[in-house]
Amino acid sequence: MKIAIVLPRNMHFGPRAASSIDLCVRDAALFSRYRDSTTVICQEVDQLFHGLAVRTYRPGSTRQRVAEIASIARDVRPDLVVVHQHLPSASALARRLRPAPVLLHKHNFIDPVTWFRRQRRYRQLNRLAGIVFVSQTCRDAFVEAFPAASPASFVAPNGLD
């Protein structure tokens, strides 16, 4: 199984300034049974983590980033795409990378929104194959705020110590 893990802009997938999200991705990929068939797609940084296949994209507008990430992912030809944290990117990639399923991995809450924005949020959510939350509290809040969302949701606590 080929997996593409996508990090949002402004993450630093390297040892100098890694966030908890970067560390979660690094550890999950490094210790996965799919390590050899996983590619991390992240923004360019000065020094990347070693031991994983990594492809980088340039900073730019969301539209430019999504187009570049989609192009990289098509080269990788993943069976599964996991997008961390950024729902708009996950939704846009789900449209562009069909039939590969796209999961959103959320490290915090999906904020409730006004009625008008709720309709757009539902469209974004319903393009996804699933959503992974790092806590039951985040998942419960999501289910309460978006009861009609179609993707399955799961809890997978991160393994950071």
XYZ file of C-alpha atoms in Angstrom:
161
model
C 0.000 0.000 0.000
C 1.404 3.390 -1.004
C 0.649 6.266 1.351
C 1.142 9.979 0.819
C 1.151 12.116 3.966
C 0.592 15.807 3.294
C 1.648 18.507 5.737
C 0.091 21.979 5.510
C 2.007 25.165 4.844
C 4.238 26.626 7.516
C 5.073 23.258 9.022
C 8.767 22.495 9.441
C 9.419 18.817 8.714
C 12.944 18.913 10.007
C 14.909 18.751 13.260
C 15.434 22.500 13.718
C 11.886 23.792 14.234
C 9.502 20.842 14.096
C 6.035 21.311 15.568
C 4.136 18.563 17.368
C 2.345 17.848 14.070
C 5.665 17.391 12.261
C 6.892 15.079 15.022
C 3.648 13.089 14.968
C 3.984 12.569 11.204
C 7.661 11.670 11.459
C 7.128 9.100 14.202
C 4.003 7.582 12.656
C 5.730 7.176 9.286
C 9.086 6.002 10.684
C 7.531 3.274 12.792
C 4.814 2.213 10.356
C 4.827 -1.132 8.604
C 4.263 1.001 5.466
C 7.399 3.082 6.037
C 9.053 1.973 2.797
C 5.973 2.851 0.750
C 5.150 6.159 2.480
C 6.032 9.566 1.073
C 5.757 12.745 3.136
C 4.819 15.815 1.098
C 5.754 19.022 2.888
C 6.806 22.616 2.364
C 10.467 23.225 1.555
C 12.661 23.688 4.641
C 16.394 24.092 5.150
C 16.948 20.626 6.644
C 14.525 17.688 6.403
C 14.157 14.691 8.715
C 16.135 11.676 7.501
C 14.953 8.128 7.006
C 11.783 8.795 5.019
C 10.869 9.507 1.427
C 10.064 13.224 1.306
C 8.905 15.431 -1.556
C 8.622 19.191 -1.056
C 6.457 21.967 -2.438
C 7.132 25.689 -2.621
C 5.315 28.276 -0.498
C 2.503 30.036 -2.325
C -1.227 30.576 -2.368
C -3.504 27.719 -1.331
C -4.493 27.157 -4.967
C -0.835 26.984 -6.093
C 0.123 24.683 -3.209
C -2.777 22.322 -3.821
C -1.934 22.111 -7.530
C 1.721 21.355 -6.775
C 0.857 18.848 -4.039
C -1.631 17.117 -6.356
C 1.043 16.864 -9.045
C 3.517 15.349 -6.574
C 0.875 12.934 -5.289
C 0.013 11.821 -8.828
C 3.719 10.985 -9.317
C 3.679 8.960 -6.080
C 0.402 7.228 -7.090
C -0.775 6.620 -3.516
C -3.461 4.188 -2.457
C -4.238 6.519 0.447
C -3.637 10.228 1.081
C -3.523 11.564 4.658
C -3.704 15.351 4.924
C -2.821 16.817 8.294
C -4.767 19.636 9.848
C -5.973 21.706 6.848
C -9.538 20.871 5.768
C -9.625 23.107 2.644
C -6.491 21.421 1.270
C -7.786 17.947 2.110
C -11.071 18.680 0.373
C -9.390 20.127 -2.730
C -7.008 17.174 -2.927
C -9.901 14.722 -2.573
C -11.437 16.232 -5.722
C -8.143 16.169 -7.637
C -6.833 12.767 -6.604
C -9.867 10.554 -7.134
C -10.177 7.617 -6.775
C -7.535 7.623 -3.994
C -9.264 8.081 -0.632
C -8.250 11.174 1.346
C -8.270 11.242 5.135
C -8.019 14.422 7.207
C -5.924 14.054 10.366
C -6.978 16.772 12.829
C -4.814 17.707 15.791
C -7.439 20.019 17.270
C -11.112 20.946 16.946
C -12.960 21.666 13.709
C -14.490 24.998 14.613
C -18.262 25.394 14.333
C -19.276 28.045 11.808
C -22.222 30.227 10.804
C -25.070 28.679 8.783
C -23.762 29.997 5.453
C -20.262 28.744 6.087
C -21.649 25.489 7.519
C -22.936 24.522 4.060
C -19.484 25.053 2.556
C -17.889 23.147 5.444
C -20.254 20.222 4.866
C -19.286 20.142 1.168
C -15.607 20.064 2.151
C -16.120 17.376 4.791
C -18.271 15.164 2.590
C -15.512 14.853 -0.029
C -13.311 13.048 2.493
C -13.067 9.301 3.048
C -12.631 9.856 6.775
C -11.363 12.047 9.592
C -8.881 11.048 12.272
C -8.875 13.029 15.526
C -6.165 12.935 18.181
C -8.689 12.887 21.024
C -12.189 11.657 21.773
C -13.085 15.170 22.937
C -12.244 16.622 19.511
C -14.203 13.871 17.757
C -17.233 14.307 20.046
C -17.267 18.064 19.411
C -17.090 17.420 15.660
C -19.986 14.927 15.710
C -22.076 17.392 17.721
C -21.264 20.382 15.483
C -21.577 18.500 12.159
C -24.111 15.680 12.669
C -24.838 15.330 8.932
C -21.204 14.960 7.854
C -20.783 11.744 5.887
C -17.140 10.734 6.440
C -16.394 8.216 9.138
C -14.462 9.639 12.068
C -11.965 7.917 14.305
C -9.702 8.627 17.255
C -5.979 7.851 17.055
C -4.086 9.519 19.898
C -0.662 10.663 18.820
C 2.284 8.775 20.230
C 4.322 11.765 21.384
C 5.790 11.433 24.848
